[in-house]
Tab-separated table of C-alpha atoms and ligand atoms in Angstrom:
chain	number	residue	atom	x	y	z
A	8	MET	CA	-15.956	-15.824	-30.283
A	9	ASN	CA	-16.002	-12.265	-28.852
A	10	GLN	CA	-13.042	-11.587	-26.681
A	11	GLN	CA	-13.402	-9.107	-23.826
A	12	PRO	CA	-10.846	-6.277	-24.154
A	13	ALA	CA	-8.242	-6.551	-21.319
A	14	LYS	CA	-9.059	-4.301	-18.389
A	15	ILE	CA	-6.964	-1.128	-18.313
A	16	THR	CA	-4.941	-0.643	-15.107
A	17	ALA	CA	-2.790	2.363	-14.195
A	18	ALA	CA	0.834	1.270	-14.053
A	19	ILE	CA	3.505	3.305	-12.378
A	20	THR	CA	6.102	3.817	-15.158
A	21	ALA	CA	8.449	6.340	-13.538
A	22	VAL	CA	9.186	7.705	-10.045
A	23	GLY	CA	10.769	11.077	-9.266
A	24	GLY	CA	11.697	12.990	-6.128
A	25	TYR	CA	13.078	16.302	-4.926
A	26	VAL	CA	14.515	17.188	-1.511
A	27	PRO	CA	15.831	20.639	-0.657
A	28	GLU	CA	19.533	20.861	0.258
A	29	ASP	CA	19.277	22.561	3.666
A	30	LYS	CA	19.147	20.279	6.662
A	31	LEU	CA	17.527	20.965	9.983
A	32	THR	CA	19.006	18.500	12.473
A	33	ASN	CA	17.949	17.498	15.993
A	34	ALA	CA	20.994	19.323	17.270
A	35	ASP	CA	19.743	22.518	15.559
A	36	LEU	CA	16.293	22.057	17.190
A	37	GLU	CA	17.922	21.615	20.569
A	38	LYS	CA	19.081	25.224	20.247
A	39	MET	CA	15.648	26.468	19.223
A	40	VAL	CA	13.223	24.757	21.652
A	41	ASP	CA	13.308	22.786	24.884
A	42	THR	CA	13.963	19.294	23.429
A	43	THR	CA	16.654	16.691	23.030
A	44	ASP	CA	17.955	14.584	20.194
A	45	GLU	CA	17.263	11.535	22.289
A	46	TRP	CA	13.570	12.481	22.909
A	47	ILE	CA	12.968	13.158	19.218
A	48	ARG	CA	14.637	9.965	17.991
A	49	THR	CA	12.950	7.642	20.444
A	50	ARG	CA	9.455	9.196	20.216
A	51	THR	CA	9.389	9.781	16.487
A	52	GLY	CA	12.378	8.194	14.695
A	53	VAL	CA	13.456	11.503	13.138
A	54	SER	CA	17.055	12.736	13.119
A	55	GLU	CA	16.956	15.447	10.450
A	56	ARG	CA	14.634	17.076	7.931
A	57	ARG	CA	15.058	19.166	4.789
A	58	ILE	CA	13.932	22.788	4.604
A	59	LEU	CA	13.256	24.744	1.423
A	60	LYS	CA	15.070	28.015	1.986
A	61	GLY	CA	15.279	31.001	-0.342
A	62	GLU	CA	13.305	34.070	-1.176
A	63	GLY	CA	10.240	33.389	-3.370
A	64	LEU	CA	10.486	29.588	-3.292
A	65	ALA	CA	7.316	27.644	-2.666
A	66	THR	CA	5.845	24.141	-3.032
A	67	SER	CA	5.568	24.444	-6.851
A	68	ASP	CA	9.379	24.888	-6.951
A	69	MET	CA	9.736	21.313	-5.643
A	70	VAL	CA	6.994	19.945	-7.867
A	71	ALA	CA	8.337	21.375	-11.151
A	72	PRO	CA	11.692	19.480	-10.899
A	73	VAL	CA	9.733	16.261	-10.153
A	74	ILE	CA	7.651	16.683	-13.296
A	75	LYS	CA	10.781	17.269	-15.408
A	76	GLN	CA	12.511	14.304	-13.762
A	77	LEU	CA	9.567	11.988	-14.535
A	78	CYS	CA	9.651	13.090	-18.206
A	79	GLU	CA	13.387	12.514	-18.439
A	80	LYS	CA	13.222	9.087	-16.865
A	81	ARG	CA	10.421	7.998	-19.163
A	82	GLY	CA	11.920	9.733	-22.163
A	83	ILE	CA	8.827	11.767	-22.953
A	84	SER	CA	8.231	15.415	-23.667
A	85	THR	CA	6.225	17.654	-21.293
A	86	ASP	CA	3.790	18.090	-24.222
A	87	GLU	CA	2.712	14.470	-23.864
A	88	ILE	CA	1.375	14.824	-20.285
A	89	ASP	CA	-2.428	14.755	-20.123
A	90	CYS	CA	-2.965	15.667	-16.475
A	91	VAL	CA	-0.989	16.635	-13.362
A	92	ILE	CA	-2.489	16.176	-9.905
A	93	VAL	CA	-0.672	17.688	-6.914
A	94	ALA	CA	-1.528	16.569	-3.394
A	95	THR	CA	-0.655	19.322	-0.853
A	96	VAL	CA	-1.791	21.195	2.144
A	97	THR	CA	0.828	23.869	1.657
A	98	PRO	CA	-0.196	25.314	-1.777
A	99	ASP	CA	1.776	28.311	-3.059
A	100	MET	CA	-1.407	30.326	-2.611
A	101	VAL	CA	-5.104	29.583	-1.997
A	102	PHE	CA	-5.690	29.808	-5.694
A	103	PRO	CA	-4.683	29.118	-8.387
A	104	ALA	CA	-3.764	25.496	-7.775
A	105	THR	CA	-0.081	24.654	-7.165
A	106	ALA	CA	-0.439	22.095	-9.936
A	107	ASN	CA	-1.224	24.938	-12.370
A	108	ILE	CA	1.835	26.932	-11.199
A	109	ALA	CA	4.142	23.912	-11.264
A	110	CYS	CA	3.072	23.049	-14.836
A	111	ASP	CA	3.869	26.617	-15.868
A	112	LYS	CA	7.330	26.335	-14.235
A	113	ALA	CA	7.993	22.921	-15.786
A	114	GLY	CA	6.820	23.945	-19.254
A	115	VAL	CA	3.722	21.672	-19.371
A	116	LYS	CA	1.471	23.139	-22.034
A	117	ASN	CA	-1.140	20.526	-23.038
A	118	ALA	CA	-2.348	19.237	-19.672
A	119	TRP	CA	-5.079	20.026	-17.192
A	120	SER	CA	-4.028	20.106	-13.599
A	121	PHE	CA	-5.445	20.511	-10.122
A	122	ASP	CA	-4.679	20.048	-6.435
A	123	ILE	CA	-6.056	17.559	-3.931
A	124	GLY	CA	-6.066	18.360	-0.236
A	125	ALA	CA	-6.134	15.324	1.973
A	126	ALA	CA	-3.164	16.080	4.230
A	127	CYS	CA	-0.919	13.086	4.840
A	128	SER	CA	-3.197	10.788	2.864
A	129	GLY	CA	-3.103	13.228	-0.065
A	130	PHE	CA	-0.801	11.118	-2.215
A	131	LEU	CA	-3.074	8.031	-1.963
A	132	PHE	CA	-6.210	10.081	-2.689
A	133	ALA	CA	-4.425	11.634	-5.672
A	134	LEU	CA	-3.034	8.318	-6.855
A	135	THR	CA	-6.472	6.701	-6.796
A	136	THR	CA	-7.939	9.711	-8.677
A	137	GLY	CA	-5.146	9.568	-11.265
A	138	ALA	CA	-5.520	5.827	-11.661
A	139	SER	CA	-9.256	6.263	-12.349
A	140	LEU	CA	-8.477	8.732	-15.154
A	141	ILE	CA	-6.168	6.123	-16.778
A	142	GLU	CA	-8.655	3.276	-16.192
A	143	SER	CA	-11.380	5.371	-17.947
A	144	GLY	CA	-9.402	4.962	-21.143
A	145	ARG	CA	-9.479	8.729	-21.852
A	146	TYR	CA	-6.002	9.619	-20.586
A	147	LYS	CA	-2.596	8.073	-21.288
A	148	LYS	CA	-0.133	9.949	-19.143
A	149	VAL	CA	-1.117	11.215	-15.714
A	150	MET	CA	1.369	12.586	-13.169
A	151	VAL	CA	0.635	12.376	-9.486
A	152	VAL	CA	2.924	14.335	-7.165
A	153	GLY	CA	2.764	14.721	-3.396
A	154	ALA	CA	4.458	17.900	-2.168
A	155	ASP	CA	4.572	20.005	0.947
A	156	LYS	CA	6.601	22.926	2.206
A	157	MET	CA	5.664	22.161	5.798
A	158	SER	CA	8.255	24.701	7.038
A	159	ALA	CA	5.835	27.385	5.865
A	160	ILE	CA	3.172	26.362	8.370
A	161	VAL	CA	5.280	25.070	11.292
A	162	ASP	CA	5.679	27.103	14.447
A	163	TYR	CA	9.375	26.822	15.284
A	164	THR	CA	8.667	27.777	18.881
A	165	ASP	CA	6.324	24.797	19.373
A	166	ARG	CA	8.367	21.764	20.337
A	167	THR	CA	5.446	19.412	19.877
A	168	THR	CA	5.245	19.960	16.109
A	169	CYS	CA	8.437	21.579	14.862
A	170	ILE	CA	10.458	18.421	15.463
A	171	LEU	CA	8.182	16.374	13.189
A	172	PHE	CA	7.956	18.032	9.796
A	173	GLY	CA	10.122	18.618	6.739
A	174	ASP	CA	9.813	19.804	3.106
A	175	ALA	CA	9.870	17.567	-0.037
A	176	ALA	CA	8.098	16.527	-3.195
A	177	ALA	CA	7.913	13.221	-5.042
A	178	GLY	CA	5.657	11.643	-7.591
A	179	VAL	CA	4.886	9.050	-10.154
A	180	LEU	CA	3.898	8.764	-13.802
A	181	LEU	CA	0.785	6.648	-14.510
A	182	GLU	CA	0.203	4.952	-17.909
A	183	PRO	CA	-2.314	2.389	-19.185
A	184	ASN	CA	-1.411	-1.279	-18.753
A	185	HIS	CA	-3.173	-4.335	-20.150
A	186	ASP	CA	-1.327	-7.015	-18.203
A	187	GLY	CA	-2.711	-6.409	-14.737
A	188	PHE	CA	0.133	-4.251	-13.409
A	189	GLY	CA	-0.310	-1.023	-11.497
A	190	VAL	CA	-2.874	0.324	-9.012
A	191	LEU	CA	-5.057	-2.698	-8.305
A	192	ASP	CA	-7.222	-1.590	-5.377
A	193	SER	CA	-7.698	1.266	-2.917
A	194	LEU	CA	-9.523	1.489	0.401
A	195	LEU	CA	-9.813	5.132	1.291
A	196	ARG	CA	-11.627	6.776	4.197
A	197	ALA	CA	-12.344	10.250	5.576
A	198	ASP	CA	-13.954	11.451	8.802
A	199	GLY	CA	-14.216	15.219	9.230
A	200	SER	CA	-15.112	14.891	12.849
A	201	GLY	CA	-11.364	14.365	13.425
A	202	ARG	CA	-10.631	17.991	12.584
A	203	PRO	CA	-10.188	19.280	16.187
A	204	TYR	CA	-7.092	17.166	16.598
A	205	LEU	CA	-5.145	18.221	13.509
A	206	HIS	CA	-5.800	21.423	11.567
A	207	MET	CA	-4.786	25.008	10.829
A	208	LYS	CA	-7.097	27.363	12.636
A	209	ALA	CA	-7.063	30.428	10.408
A	210	GLY	CA	-6.537	31.505	6.845
A	211	GLY	CA	-9.615	29.815	5.381
A	212	SER	CA	-13.120	31.089	4.946
A	213	LEU	CA	-14.014	30.225	8.509
A	214	LYS	CA	-11.433	32.586	9.958
A	215	PRO	CA	-9.780	34.747	7.290
A	216	ALA	CA	-6.325	36.176	8.075
A	217	SER	CA	-6.438	39.193	10.445
A	218	ILE	CA	-3.993	40.907	12.787
A	219	GLU	CA	-5.516	38.756	15.562
A	220	THR	CA	-5.002	35.465	13.768
A	221	VAL	CA	-1.387	36.314	13.165
A	222	THR	CA	-0.837	37.440	16.753
A	223	ASN	CA	-2.495	34.314	18.030
A	224	LYS	CA	-0.283	32.084	15.824
A	225	GLU	CA	-3.275	30.570	14.124
A	226	HIS	CA	-1.602	30.107	10.740
A	227	PHE	CA	0.441	27.174	11.915
A	228	ALA	CA	-0.265	23.432	11.936
A	229	TYR	CA	-2.012	22.536	15.234
A	230	GLN	CA	-1.877	18.967	16.369
A	231	GLU	CA	-2.956	17.056	19.494
A	232	GLY	CA	-0.303	14.421	18.948
A	233	GLN	CA	-1.459	11.683	21.363
A	234	SER	CA	-5.069	11.629	20.044
A	235	VAL	CA	-3.902	11.574	16.442
A	236	PHE	CA	-1.434	8.824	17.307
A	237	LYS	CA	-4.230	6.573	18.615
A	238	PHE	CA	-6.444	7.085	15.582
A	239	ALA	CA	-3.456	6.650	13.219
A	240	VAL	CA	-2.331	3.341	14.662
A	241	LYS	CA	-5.802	1.826	14.355
A	242	GLY	CA	-6.783	3.549	11.061
A	243	MET	CA	-3.678	2.649	9.070
A	244	ALA	CA	-3.479	-0.957	10.369
A	245	ASP	CA	-7.230	-1.601	9.894
A	246	VAL	CA	-7.364	-0.526	6.245
A	247	SER	CA	-4.152	-2.303	5.351
A	248	ALA	CA	-5.439	-5.554	6.824
A	249	GLU	CA	-8.842	-5.113	5.169
A	250	LEU	CA	-7.286	-4.346	1.807
A	251	LEU	CA	-5.247	-7.548	1.905
A	252	GLU	CA	-8.211	-9.604	3.023
A	253	ARG	CA	-10.515	-8.482	0.266
A	254	ASN	CA	-7.784	-9.335	-2.294
A	255	ASN	CA	-7.317	-12.745	-0.693
A	256	MET	CA	-3.753	-11.881	0.243
A	257	THR	CA	-1.614	-12.065	3.416
A	258	GLY	CA	1.563	-10.312	4.432
A	259	ASP	CA	3.474	-13.167	2.801
A	260	ASP	CA	2.284	-11.969	-0.642
A	261	ILE	CA	3.523	-8.452	-0.077
A	262	ALA	CA	7.082	-7.433	-1.065
A	263	TRP	CA	6.913	-3.932	0.520
A	264	LEU	CA	4.797	-1.877	2.922
A	265	VAL	CA	5.149	1.772	1.973
A	266	PRO	CA	3.793	3.650	4.940
A	267	HIS	CA	3.283	7.381	5.506
A	268	GLN	CA	6.272	8.514	7.586
A	269	ALA	CA	4.700	10.265	10.607
A	270	ASN	CA	6.094	8.259	13.438
A	271	LYS	CA	8.218	5.094	13.492
A	272	ARG	CA	5.995	3.633	16.201
A	273	ILE	CA	2.885	3.976	13.988
A	274	ILE	CA	4.756	2.318	11.077
A	275	ASP	CA	5.881	-0.606	13.305
A	276	ALA	CA	2.338	-1.172	14.536
A	277	THR	CA	0.958	-1.292	10.991
A	278	ALA	CA	3.693	-3.732	9.876
A	279	ASN	CA	3.024	-6.010	12.844
A	280	ARG	CA	-0.730	-6.002	12.197
A	281	ILE	CA	-0.332	-7.330	8.674
A	282	GLY	CA	2.497	-9.675	9.640
A	283	LEU	CA	5.319	-8.054	7.728
A	284	SER	CA	8.914	-8.231	8.946
A	285	HIS	CA	10.718	-4.906	9.221
A	286	ASP	CA	13.031	-5.531	6.280
A	287	LYS	CA	9.901	-5.320	4.066
A	288	VAL	CA	8.983	-1.845	5.305
A	289	MET	CA	10.203	1.302	3.521
A	290	MET	CA	11.423	3.847	5.968
A	291	ASN	CA	13.188	7.210	5.569
A	292	ILE	CA	11.611	9.181	8.390
A	293	GLU	CA	15.025	9.397	10.014
A	294	ARG	CA	16.418	11.686	7.262
A	295	TYR	CA	13.345	13.605	6.105
A	296	GLY	CA	10.803	13.629	8.934
A	297	ASN	CA	7.130	13.902	8.054
A	298	THR	CA	6.835	15.570	4.655
A	299	THR	CA	3.037	15.170	4.654
A	300	ALA	CA	1.826	14.323	1.086
A	301	ALA	CA	5.379	13.572	-0.111
A	302	THR	CA	6.384	10.752	2.246
A	303	ILE	CA	5.043	7.776	0.286
A	304	PRO	CA	6.341	8.652	-3.208
A	305	LEU	CA	9.611	9.794	-1.512
A	306	CYS	CA	10.018	6.236	-0.193
A	307	LEU	CA	9.239	4.747	-3.675
A	308	TRP	CA	11.841	7.083	-5.178
A	309	GLU	CA	14.535	6.126	-2.640
A	310	TYR	CA	13.847	2.373	-2.680
A	311	ARG	CA	13.256	2.192	-6.400
A	312	LYS	CA	16.241	-0.093	-7.116
A	313	GLN	CA	15.024	-2.595	-4.524
A	314	ILE	CA	11.598	-3.038	-6.076
A	315	ASN	CA	11.199	-5.761	-8.710
A	316	LYS	CA	8.724	-6.109	-11.532
A	317	GLY	CA	5.706	-8.063	-10.235
A	318	ASP	CA	6.269	-7.099	-6.587
A	319	TYR	CA	3.083	-6.340	-4.651
A	320	LEU	CA	3.219	-3.177	-2.567
A	321	VAL	CA	0.826	-1.826	0.059
A	322	LEU	CA	0.881	1.951	0.361
A	323	ALA	CA	-0.739	3.149	3.646
A	324	ALA	CA	-1.433	6.541	5.192
A	325	PHE	CA	-3.189	8.383	7.908
A	326	GLY	CA	-3.514	12.155	8.356
A	327	GLY	CA	-5.476	15.295	8.962
A	328	GLY	CA	-9.168	15.264	8.125
A	329	PHE	CA	-9.088	12.672	9.436
A	330	THR	CA	-8.197	10.922	6.167
A	331	TRP	CA	-6.675	7.474	5.846
A	332	GLY	CA	-6.329	4.590	3.396
A	333	ALA	CA	-4.315	1.819	1.776
A	334	THR	CA	-3.588	1.092	-1.887
A	335	LEU	CA	-2.451	-2.177	-3.475
A	336	VAL	CA	0.068	-1.812	-6.337
A	337	LYS	CA	1.682	-4.455	-8.579
A	338	TRP	CA	4.995	-2.999	-9.734
A	339	GLU	CA	5.366	-2.684	-13.496
A	340	TYR	CA	8.945	-1.906	-14.380
B	425	UT7	O1	1.111	12.896	9.808
B	425	UT7	C1	-0.157	13.267	10.225
B	425	UT7	C2	-0.589	12.440	11.348
B	425	UT7	N1	0.195	12.711	12.497
B	425	UT7	C3	0.600	11.716	13.237
B	425	UT7	O2	0.392	10.555	12.939
B	425	UT7	C4	1.342	12.078	14.550
B	425	UT7	C5	0.842	11.215	15.681
B	425	UT7	N2	1.427	11.588	16.940
B	425	UT7	C6	2.680	11.353	17.318
B	425	UT7	O3	3.484	10.922	16.512
B	425	UT7	C7	3.083	11.554	18.742
B	425	UT7	O4	1.962	11.804	19.519
B	425	UT7	C8	4.071	12.742	18.915
B	425	UT7	C9	5.430	12.395	18.366
B	425	UT7	C10	3.558	14.006	18.219
B	425	UT7	C11	4.308	13.028	20.420
B	425	UT7	O5	4.745	11.827	21.085
B	425	UT7	P1	4.009	11.305	22.368
B	425	UT7	O6	4.789	10.140	22.785
B	425	UT7	O7	2.592	11.146	22.017
B	425	UT7	O8	4.244	12.467	23.390
B	425	UT7	P2	3.199	13.273	24.242
B	425	UT7	O9	2.488	14.281	23.379
B	425	UT7	O10	2.378	12.352	25.013
B	425	UT7	O11	4.175	14.052	25.275
B	425	UT7	C12	4.880	13.404	26.256
B	425	UT7	C13	5.756	14.404	26.979
B	425	UT7	C14	4.958	15.667	27.432
B	425	UT7	O12	5.450	16.097	28.670
B	425	UT7	P3	4.671	15.714	30.041
B	425	UT7	O13	3.335	16.279	29.866
B	425	UT7	O14	4.707	14.178	30.143
B	425	UT7	O15	5.512	16.402	31.018
B	425	UT7	C15	5.291	16.664	26.399
B	425	UT7	O16	5.167	17.985	26.849
B	425	UT7	O17	6.769	14.888	26.159
B	425	UT7	C16	6.728	16.331	26.119
B	425	UT7	N3	7.181	16.740	24.814
B	425	UT7	C17	8.499	16.877	24.514
B	425	UT7	N4	9.598	16.753	25.220
B	425	UT7	C18	10.746	16.972	24.642
B	425	UT7	C19	6.424	17.004	23.696
B	425	UT7	N5	7.232	17.351	22.698
B	425	UT7	C20	8.534	17.305	23.159
B	425	UT7	C21	9.746	17.567	22.564
B	425	UT7	N6	10.863	17.369	23.338
B	425	UT7	N7	9.937	17.915	21.276
């Protein structure tokens, strides 16, 4: 009798993270803009964020240590990596890709690498892409890193955005699995008509950098918070619920919700919608703020010891684009 070969899934076999040392606290921000620690904590859940300081340091300088850490944890050499995907909206430069630069800095010689830009959903888009490479059977070791140096595009005179964001990088190693562990399903969405609410006005081909764009502060992240908030609450909760439904699962089957860390109130709404108690929700927004593409793997990195083999996780995000989505993972190690 012919036996069907077992389906290949992309298992997460290592998790790594990097946060810069310098902290920017709510007390610091109180001295910079008209805000209070109380307002920031109650409206967002953030108390402090990390900032990458230092001449010549960029997003790739946070990605390279993550790549090295993943190799060390898994006990592999950088030569064994097939592909590195970096999700970011704060690349070192428009081109080449930050993934190319980070590979150079980490000594990765045999891999191809590229960036994915899907803002706060970037890690999920990159994870799904990386998982597809593994599932194809052609690649054995794919690294997916979410990284953003948001401090490079934040206007520290704008109290509506500067309180939210921080810098960090974190990522995972994906490898083939034949026992049904790893990335099991993804429900990803994008709607470019959401761009007026969250974008950077200049610096792209639409409006190249000029003296006017700099004077008008158009190289900073622009956000209409309330509008994004409404879309985010609905978008993240809807896809998470639909993902569970199409996998015949309920909140009871899920060990952890791993949500994008944009606002504690959005996270609470998503958890409530899929019926998860708060002790099953990963949360570190208080210490890092919104690190855009890095938030989800940063949670995995910090909670690693509390995740058990066989646990089902729902990873969920919403961000600029608009982009949003949810991914179902069965933990492998
Ligand atoms: O990660 C990508 C996706 N992004 C998101 O998911 C973010 C979604 N949005 C949000 O999280 C929230 O909308 C914010 C945290 C950005 C803002 O919270 P909000 O509860 O929506 O506040 P708001 O924009 O409605 O502002 C309420 C008031 C306003 O004053 P008035 O008009 O009522 O007098 C603001 O000017 O709060 C004022 N305000 C502040 N006050 C003190 C805005 N920022 C601050 C501040 N400190 N930092």
